[in-house]
Amino acid sequence: MAFSTASRELPGARPATRLHAVPAADRAVVRVAVLADDVFLRAGLLSEIQGKPGIHVVAGSPASADVVVAITESATELPALVADAPTNARLVLITGAPRPAELWTAIEQGLVVLIPRAELTTARVLRAIADAHQGHGHLPAELLGQVLHGLARLQRDVLAPRELMLNGLSRRETEVLRRLADGQDTAEIAAEMSYSERTVKNILHNLTSRLGLRNRTHAVSYALRNGLI
């Protein structure tokens, strides 16, 4: 499959929208790895983004990438495709219409932006890379509805029976962490929550053990950094 060098658009794509220029001093350099289950598609996409301002294409292993752009016919193959990518890399996926199971597979692999193959343009890929690097997610509306419905079902059927919320904490763990962050000690927390001090200490011990945290201070820092309290 050949890529157009005249228009710099991906094959069969819609006309690209013009992007506003960003001053070089304000433009962060994003390390991008391109992965594909078709060597020609990968080569075509690489030719489109290499040399673009603010993008450094990672050669070889994707282990140092900030953003991974993956092109695949089926998201079922995604885990093997991105196996060498860092766990904190943000994923831009270019694929057809994924089935619900494939969409969840992509989310498990770090999906941030999904671009349908039918809507693919060079400008769209560049915007997706910038959005992913900044933590701005995007899914087509019909897929977003599937995700929200799935999250509601997960909370109702799996997490709630275990007294957990979608953020991975229980309600009482969240409350204890909030009070610790406000400067209360375990005795004060126990009194205000009508627990024994031993119960509060057990809540904190179970929380730190489950999340691999070192101590209470680390737990509060983790919760604040991840927006859990």
PDB file of C-alpha atoms in Angstrom:
ATOM      1  CA  MET A   1       0.000   0.000   0.000  1.00  0.00           C
ATOM      2  CA  ALA A   2       1.532   3.344  -1.065  1.00  0.00           C
ATOM      3  CA  PHE A   3       1.287   6.617   0.824  1.00  0.00           C
ATOM      4  CA  SER A   4       0.803   9.895  -1.005  1.00  0.00           C
ATOM      5  CA  THR A   5       3.825  12.172  -0.859  1.00  0.00           C
ATOM      6  CA  ALA A   6       2.075  15.056  -2.562  1.00  0.00           C
ATOM      7  CA  SER A   7      -0.777  15.593  -0.131  1.00  0.00           C
ATOM      8  CA  ARG A   8       0.985  13.972   2.838  1.00  0.00           C
ATOM      9  CA  GLU A   9      -2.279  12.261   3.725  1.00  0.00           C
ATOM     10  CA  LEU A  10      -2.811   8.620   4.551  1.00  0.00           C
ATOM     11  CA  PRO A  11      -4.487   6.537   1.827  1.00  0.00           C
ATOM     12  CA  GLY A  12      -8.229   6.750   1.434  1.00  0.00           C
ATOM     13  CA  ALA A  13      -8.419   9.461   4.069  1.00  0.00           C
ATOM     14  CA  ARG A  14     -10.530  12.559   4.313  1.00  0.00           C
ATOM     15  CA  PRO A  15      -8.915  15.959   3.636  1.00  0.00           C
ATOM     16  CA  ALA A  16      -6.853  17.092   6.592  1.00  0.00           C
ATOM     17  CA  THR A  17      -7.782  20.114   8.642  1.00  0.00           C
ATOM     18  CA  ARG A  18      -5.105  22.771   9.005  1.00  0.00           C
ATOM     19  CA  LEU A  19      -3.381  22.888  12.385  1.00  0.00           C
ATOM     20  CA  HIS A  20      -2.441  26.195  13.973  1.00  0.00           C
ATOM     21  CA  ALA A  21       1.297  26.686  14.239  1.00  0.00           C
ATOM     22  CA  VAL A  22       2.769  26.399  17.719  1.00  0.00           C
ATOM     23  CA  PRO A  23       5.918  28.366  18.555  1.00  0.00           C
ATOM     24  CA  ALA A  24       8.925  26.030  18.756  1.00  0.00           C
ATOM     25  CA  ALA A  25       9.752  27.181  22.280  1.00  0.00           C
ATOM     26  CA  ASP A  26       6.296  26.082  23.492  1.00  0.00           C
ATOM     27  CA  ARG A  27       6.336  22.715  21.758  1.00  0.00           C
ATOM     28  CA  ALA A  28       7.311  19.670  23.836  1.00  0.00           C
ATOM     29  CA  VAL A  29       9.217  16.892  22.095  1.00  0.00           C
ATOM     30  CA  VAL A  30       7.207  13.673  22.259  1.00  0.00           C
ATOM     31  CA  ARG A  31       8.973  10.329  21.906  1.00  0.00           C
ATOM     32  CA  VAL A  32       6.745   8.263  19.621  1.00  0.00           C
ATOM     33  CA  ALA A  33       6.919   4.578  18.759  1.00  0.00           C
ATOM     34  CA  VAL A  34       4.981   3.289  15.754  1.00  0.00           C
ATOM     35  CA  LEU A  35       3.831  -0.342  15.823  1.00  0.00           C
ATOM     36  CA  ALA A  36       1.800  -2.202  13.218  1.00  0.00           C
ATOM     37  CA  ASP A  37       0.893  -5.745  12.253  1.00  0.00           C
ATOM     38  CA  ASP A  38       1.659  -4.820   8.636  1.00  0.00           C
ATOM     39  CA  VAL A  39       5.180  -3.676   7.748  1.00  0.00           C
ATOM     40  CA  PHE A  40       3.959  -1.509   4.872  1.00  0.00           C
ATOM     41  CA  LEU A  41       1.416   0.339   7.001  1.00  0.00           C
ATOM     42  CA  ARG A  42       4.104   1.004   9.595  1.00  0.00           C
ATOM     43  CA  ALA A  43       6.497   2.314   6.953  1.00  0.00           C
ATOM     44  CA  GLY A  44       3.796   4.565   5.516  1.00  0.00           C
ATOM     45  CA  LEU A  45       2.879   6.070   8.862  1.00  0.00           C
ATOM     46  CA  LEU A  46       6.529   6.572   9.789  1.00  0.00           C
ATOM     47  CA  SER A  47       7.057   8.525   6.572  1.00  0.00           C
ATOM     48  CA  GLU A  48       4.143  10.784   7.532  1.00  0.00           C
ATOM     49  CA  ILE A  49       5.282  11.722  11.043  1.00  0.00           C
ATOM     50  CA  GLN A  50       9.082  11.612  10.865  1.00  0.00           C
ATOM     51  CA  GLY A  51      10.575  15.086  10.900  1.00  0.00           C
ATOM     52  CA  LYS A  52       7.377  16.734  12.117  1.00  0.00           C
ATOM     53  CA  PRO A  53       7.980  19.460  14.740  1.00  0.00           C
ATOM     54  CA  GLY A  54       7.777  18.212  18.309  1.00  0.00           C
ATOM     55  CA  ILE A  55       8.029  14.513  17.409  1.00  0.00           C
ATOM     56  CA  HIS A  56      10.984  12.201  17.928  1.00  0.00           C
ATOM     57  CA  VAL A  57      10.384   8.781  16.419  1.00  0.00           C
ATOM     58  CA  VAL A  58      11.810   6.028  18.618  1.00  0.00           C
ATOM     59  CA  ALA A  59      13.796   3.534  16.569  1.00  0.00           C
ATOM     60  CA  GLY A  60      13.967  -0.123  17.564  1.00  0.00           C
ATOM     61  CA  SER A  61      12.404  -1.030  20.911  1.00  0.00           C
ATOM     62  CA  PRO A  62       9.464   1.165  22.022  1.00  0.00           C
ATOM     63  CA  ALA A  63      10.637   0.976  25.648  1.00  0.00           C
ATOM     64  CA  SER A  64      11.487   4.694  25.835  1.00  0.00           C
ATOM     65  CA  ALA A  65       8.325   5.976  24.111  1.00  0.00           C
ATOM     66  CA  ASP A  66       5.942   8.507  25.666  1.00  0.00           C
ATOM     67  CA  VAL A  67       3.238   7.711  23.117  1.00  0.00           C
ATOM     68  CA  VAL A  68       2.735   4.492  21.177  1.00  0.00           C
ATOM     69  CA  VAL A  69       0.828   4.648  17.890  1.00  0.00           C
ATOM     70  CA  ALA A  70      -0.439   1.188  16.953  1.00  0.00           C
ATOM     71  CA  ILE A  71      -2.125   0.230  13.689  1.00  0.00           C
ATOM     72  CA  THR A  72      -3.916  -3.085  13.643  1.00  0.00           C
ATOM     73  CA  GLU A  73      -6.857  -4.724  11.945  1.00  0.00           C
ATOM     74  CA  SER A  74      -8.043  -6.234  15.221  1.00  0.00           C
ATOM     75  CA  ALA A  75      -7.410  -5.029  18.780  1.00  0.00           C
ATOM     76  CA  THR A  76      -7.329  -8.689  19.779  1.00  0.00           C
ATOM     77  CA  GLU A  77      -3.704  -8.727  18.601  1.00  0.00           C
ATOM     78  CA  LEU A  78      -2.842  -5.572  20.551  1.00  0.00           C
ATOM     79  CA  PRO A  79      -1.263  -7.162  23.683  1.00  0.00           C
ATOM     80  CA  ALA A  80       1.362  -8.943  21.580  1.00  0.00           C
ATOM     81  CA  LEU A  81       1.914  -5.859  19.421  1.00  0.00           C
ATOM     82  CA  VAL A  82       2.639  -3.526  22.367  1.00  0.00           C
ATOM     83  CA  ALA A  83       4.302  -6.113  24.618  1.00  0.00           C
ATOM     84  CA  ASP A  84       7.623  -4.215  24.681  1.00  0.00           C
ATOM     85  CA  ALA A  85       6.088  -0.770  25.235  1.00  0.00           C
ATOM     86  CA  PRO A  86       6.420   0.824  28.692  1.00  0.00           C
ATOM     87  CA  THR A  87       3.383   0.414  30.935  1.00  0.00           C
ATOM     88  CA  ASN A  88       3.054   4.184  31.368  1.00  0.00           C
ATOM     89  CA  ALA A  89       3.100   4.936  27.627  1.00  0.00           C
ATOM     90  CA  ARG A  90      -0.117   6.378  26.231  1.00  0.00           C
ATOM     91  CA  LEU A  91      -1.655   4.465  23.369  1.00  0.00           C
ATOM     92  CA  VAL A  92      -3.086   5.898  20.154  1.00  0.00           C
ATOM     93  CA  LEU A  93      -4.885   3.078  18.365  1.00  0.00           C
ATOM     94  CA  ILE A  94      -5.756   3.107  14.665  1.00  0.00           C
ATOM     95  CA  THR A  95      -8.148   0.303  13.841  1.00  0.00           C
ATOM     96  CA  GLY A  96     -11.507  -0.613  12.363  1.00  0.00           C
ATOM     97  CA  ALA A  97     -14.708  -0.726  14.416  1.00  0.00           C
ATOM     98  CA  PRO A  98     -13.672  -2.706  17.516  1.00  0.00           C
ATOM     99  CA  ARG A  99     -16.025  -5.133  19.205  1.00  0.00           C
ATOM    100  CA  PRO A 100     -16.663  -4.487  22.931  1.00  0.00           C
ATOM    101  CA  ALA A 101     -14.153  -7.145  23.999  1.00  0.00           C
ATOM    102  CA  GLU A 102     -11.506  -5.628  21.704  1.00  0.00           C
ATOM    103  CA  LEU A 103     -12.204  -2.153  23.073  1.00  0.00           C
ATOM    104  CA  TRP A 104     -11.640  -3.367  26.642  1.00  0.00           C
ATOM    105  CA  THR A 105      -8.432  -5.066  25.528  1.00  0.00           C
ATOM    106  CA  ALA A 106      -7.231  -1.742  24.117  1.00  0.00           C
ATOM    107  CA  ILE A 107      -8.140   0.095  27.325  1.00  0.00           C
ATOM    108  CA  GLU A 108      -6.176  -2.468  29.338  1.00  0.00           C
ATOM    109  CA  GLN A 109      -3.165  -1.703  27.135  1.00  0.00           C
ATOM    110  CA  GLY A 110      -3.304   2.040  27.877  1.00  0.00           C
ATOM    111  CA  LEU A 111      -5.674   3.353  25.188  1.00  0.00           C
ATOM    112  CA  VAL A 112      -6.061   7.132  25.228  1.00  0.00           C
ATOM    113  CA  VAL A 113      -7.133   8.013  21.680  1.00  0.00           C
ATOM    114  CA  LEU A 114      -8.818   5.782  19.108  1.00  0.00           C
ATOM    115  CA  ILE A 115      -8.835   6.775  15.436  1.00  0.00           C
ATOM    116  CA  PRO A 116     -11.158   4.794  13.118  1.00  0.00           C
ATOM    117  CA  ARG A 117      -9.337   3.706   9.974  1.00  0.00           C
ATOM    118  CA  ALA A 118     -11.998   5.384   7.833  1.00  0.00           C
ATOM    119  CA  GLU A 119     -11.210   8.782   9.412  1.00  0.00           C
ATOM    120  CA  LEU A 120      -7.431   8.561   9.205  1.00  0.00           C
ATOM    121  CA  THR A 121      -5.418  11.588   8.091  1.00  0.00           C
ATOM    122  CA  THR A 122      -1.898  12.760   8.875  1.00  0.00           C
ATOM    123  CA  ALA A 123      -3.272  15.770  10.737  1.00  0.00           C
ATOM    124  CA  ARG A 124      -5.536  13.508  12.799  1.00  0.00           C
ATOM    125  CA  VAL A 125      -2.581  11.330  13.828  1.00  0.00           C
ATOM    126  CA  LEU A 126      -0.466  14.352  14.796  1.00  0.00           C
ATOM    127  CA  ARG A 127      -3.320  15.792  16.845  1.00  0.00           C
ATOM    128  CA  ALA A 128      -3.907  12.422  18.500  1.00  0.00           C
ATOM    129  CA  ILE A 129      -0.235  12.193  19.490  1.00  0.00           C
ATOM    130  CA  ALA A 130      -0.330  15.669  21.013  1.00  0.00           C
ATOM    131  CA  ASP A 131      -3.608  14.947  22.828  1.00  0.00           C
ATOM    132  CA  ALA A 132      -2.346  11.619  24.172  1.00  0.00           C
ATOM    133  CA  HIS A 133       0.879  13.187  25.426  1.00  0.00           C
ATOM    134  CA  GLN A 134      -1.148  15.828  27.276  1.00  0.00           C
ATOM    135  CA  GLY A 135      -3.460  13.181  28.749  1.00  0.00           C
ATOM    136  CA  HIS A 136      -6.481  14.197  26.660  1.00  0.00           C
ATOM    137  CA  GLY A 137      -8.486  11.133  25.700  1.00  0.00           C
ATOM    138  CA  HIS A 138     -10.808  10.723  22.753  1.00  0.00           C
ATOM    139  CA  LEU A 139     -13.153   7.935  21.712  1.00  0.00           C
ATOM    140  CA  PRO A 140     -15.871   7.986  19.053  1.00  0.00           C
ATOM    141  CA  ALA A 141     -19.209   8.698  20.727  1.00  0.00           C
ATOM    142  CA  GLU A 142     -20.645   5.221  20.204  1.00  0.00           C
ATOM    143  CA  LEU A 143     -17.564   3.622  21.789  1.00  0.00           C
ATOM    144  CA  LEU A 144     -17.606   6.042  24.698  1.00  0.00           C
ATOM    145  CA  GLY A 145     -21.169   4.915  25.435  1.00  0.00           C
ATOM    146  CA  GLN A 146     -20.007   1.293  25.510  1.00  0.00           C
ATOM    147  CA  VAL A 147     -17.213   2.158  27.937  1.00  0.00           C
ATOM    148  CA  LEU A 148     -19.496   4.062  30.323  1.00  0.00           C
ATOM    149  CA  HIS A 149     -22.040   1.242  30.285  1.00  0.00           C
ATOM    150  CA  GLY A 150     -19.275  -1.277  30.926  1.00  0.00           C
ATOM    151  CA  LEU A 151     -17.887   0.733  33.842  1.00  0.00           C
ATOM    152  CA  ALA A 152     -21.324   0.942  35.416  1.00  0.00           C
ATOM    153  CA  ARG A 153     -21.723  -2.827  35.089  1.00  0.00           C
ATOM    154  CA  LEU A 154     -18.243  -3.393  36.542  1.00  0.00           C
ATOM    155  CA  GLN A 155     -19.061  -1.241  39.560  1.00  0.00           C
ATOM    156  CA  ARG A 156     -22.433  -2.900  40.124  1.00  0.00           C
ATOM    157  CA  ASP A 157     -21.501  -6.544  39.563  1.00  0.00           C
ATOM    158  CA  VAL A 158     -17.841  -6.805  40.562  1.00  0.00           C
ATOM    159  CA  LEU A 159     -16.632  -3.932  42.722  1.00  0.00           C
ATOM    160  CA  ALA A 160     -19.652  -3.050  44.858  1.00  0.00           C
ATOM    161  CA  PRO A 161     -19.993  -6.599  46.299  1.00  0.00           C
ATOM    162  CA  ARG A 162     -16.353  -6.222  47.412  1.00  0.00           C
ATOM    163  CA  GLU A 163     -17.005  -2.731  48.835  1.00  0.00           C
ATOM    164  CA  LEU A 164     -14.686  -1.167  46.251  1.00  0.00           C
ATOM    165  CA  MET A 165     -15.202   1.806  43.969  1.00  0.00           C
ATOM    166  CA  LEU A 166     -13.923   2.343  40.425  1.00  0.00           C
ATOM    167  CA  ASN A 167     -10.874   4.201  41.759  1.00  0.00           C
ATOM    168  CA  GLY A 168      -9.717   0.981  43.469  1.00  0.00           C
ATOM    169  CA  LEU A 169     -10.455   2.154  47.009  1.00  0.00           C
ATOM    170  CA  SER A 170     -13.330   1.372  49.330  1.00  0.00           C
ATOM    171  CA  ARG A 171     -15.439   4.222  50.678  1.00  0.00           C
ATOM    172  CA  ARG A 172     -13.990   3.876  54.153  1.00  0.00           C
ATOM    173  CA  GLU A 173     -10.420   3.749  52.794  1.00  0.00           C
ATOM    174  CA  THR A 174     -11.130   6.976  50.931  1.00  0.00           C
ATOM    175  CA  GLU A 175     -12.529   8.609  54.061  1.00  0.00           C
ATOM    176  CA  VAL A 176      -9.576   7.532  56.212  1.00  0.00           C
ATOM    177  CA  LEU A 177      -7.112   8.891  53.626  1.00  0.00           C
ATOM    178  CA  ARG A 178      -8.983  12.195  53.411  1.00  0.00           C
ATOM    179  CA  ARG A 179      -8.796  12.593  57.192  1.00  0.00           C
ATOM    180  CA  LEU A 180      -5.096  11.687  57.239  1.00  0.00           C
ATOM    181  CA  ALA A 181      -4.498  14.301  54.548  1.00  0.00           C
ATOM    182  CA  ASP A 182      -6.284  16.832  56.802  1.00  0.00           C
ATOM    183  CA  GLY A 183      -3.786  16.090  59.575  1.00  0.00           C
ATOM    184  CA  GLN A 184      -5.845  13.828  61.825  1.00  0.00           C
ATOM    185  CA  ASP A 185      -4.160  10.925  63.604  1.00  0.00           C
ATOM    186  CA  THR A 186      -5.612   7.425  63.857  1.00  0.00           C
ATOM    187  CA  ALA A 187      -7.230   8.087  67.267  1.00  0.00           C
ATOM    188  CA  GLU A 188      -9.051  11.168  65.961  1.00  0.00           C
ATOM    189  CA  ILE A 189     -10.138   9.327  62.811  1.00  0.00           C
ATOM    190  CA  ALA A 190     -11.441   6.407  64.869  1.00  0.00           C
ATOM    191  CA  ALA A 191     -13.467   8.714  67.118  1.00  0.00           C
ATOM    192  CA  GLU A 192     -15.056  10.639  64.241  1.00  0.00           C
ATOM    193  CA  MET A 193     -15.836   7.528  62.168  1.00  0.00           C
ATOM    194  CA  SER A 194     -17.082   5.520  65.190  1.00  0.00           C
ATOM    195  CA  TYR A 195     -14.422   2.845  64.666  1.00  0.00           C
ATOM    196  CA  SER A 196     -11.869   1.439  67.030  1.00  0.00           C
ATOM    197  CA  GLU A 197      -8.350   2.715  66.487  1.00  0.00           C
ATOM    198  CA  ARG A 198      -7.341  -0.862  65.648  1.00  0.00           C
ATOM    199  CA  THR A 199      -9.912  -0.917  62.832  1.00  0.00           C
ATOM    200  CA  VAL A 200      -8.480   2.285  61.363  1.00  0.00           C
ATOM    201  CA  LYS A 201      -4.966   0.845  61.529  1.00  0.00           C
ATOM    202  CA  ASN A 202      -6.177  -2.350  59.824  1.00  0.00           C
ATOM    203  CA  ILE A 203      -7.817  -0.312  57.061  1.00  0.00           C
ATOM    204  CA  LEU A 204      -4.524   1.490  56.440  1.00  0.00           C
ATOM    205  CA  HIS A 205      -2.496  -1.729  56.609  1.00  0.00           C
ATOM    206  CA  ASN A 206      -4.742  -3.491  54.085  1.00  0.00           C
ATOM    207  CA  LEU A 207      -4.651  -0.473  51.778  1.00  0.00           C
ATOM    208  CA  THR A 208      -0.875  -0.052  51.804  1.00  0.00           C
ATOM    209  CA  SER A 209      -0.329  -3.797  51.361  1.00  0.00           C
ATOM    210  CA  ARG A 210      -2.764  -4.055  48.427  1.00  0.00           C
ATOM    211  CA  LEU A 211      -1.271  -1.090  46.573  1.00  0.00           C
ATOM    212  CA  GLY A 212       2.368  -1.803  47.468  1.00  0.00           C
ATOM    213  CA  LEU A 213       2.791   1.456  49.413  1.00  0.00           C
ATOM    214  CA  ARG A 214       5.420   1.929  52.107  1.00  0.00           C
ATOM    215  CA  ASN A 215       3.520   3.755  54.837  1.00  0.00           C
ATOM    216  CA  ARG A 216       0.654   6.147  55.596  1.00  0.00           C
ATOM    217  CA  THR A 217       2.478   9.154  54.195  1.00  0.00           C
ATOM    218  CA  HIS A 218       3.104   7.289  50.966  1.00  0.00           C
ATOM    219  CA  ALA A 219      -0.567   6.282  50.862  1.00  0.00           C
ATOM    220  CA  VAL A 220      -1.758   9.877  51.210  1.00  0.00           C
ATOM    221  CA  SER A 221       0.757  11.057  48.610  1.00  0.00           C
ATOM    222  CA  TYR A 222      -0.357   8.299  46.202  1.00  0.00           C
ATOM    223  CA  ALA A 223      -4.021   9.184  46.657  1.00  0.00           C
ATOM    224  CA  LEU A 224      -3.426  12.916  46.123  1.00  0.00           C
ATOM    225  CA  ARG A 225      -1.165  12.375  43.102  1.00  0.00           C
ATOM    226  CA  ASN A 226      -3.730  10.121  41.427  1.00  0.00           C
ATOM    227  CA  GLY A 227      -6.747  12.267  42.277  1.00  0.00           C
ATOM    228  CA  LEU A 228      -8.327   9.626  44.534  1.00  0.00           C
ATOM    229  CA  ILE A 229      -9.145  12.024  47.382  1.00  0.00           C
TER     230      ILE A 229
END
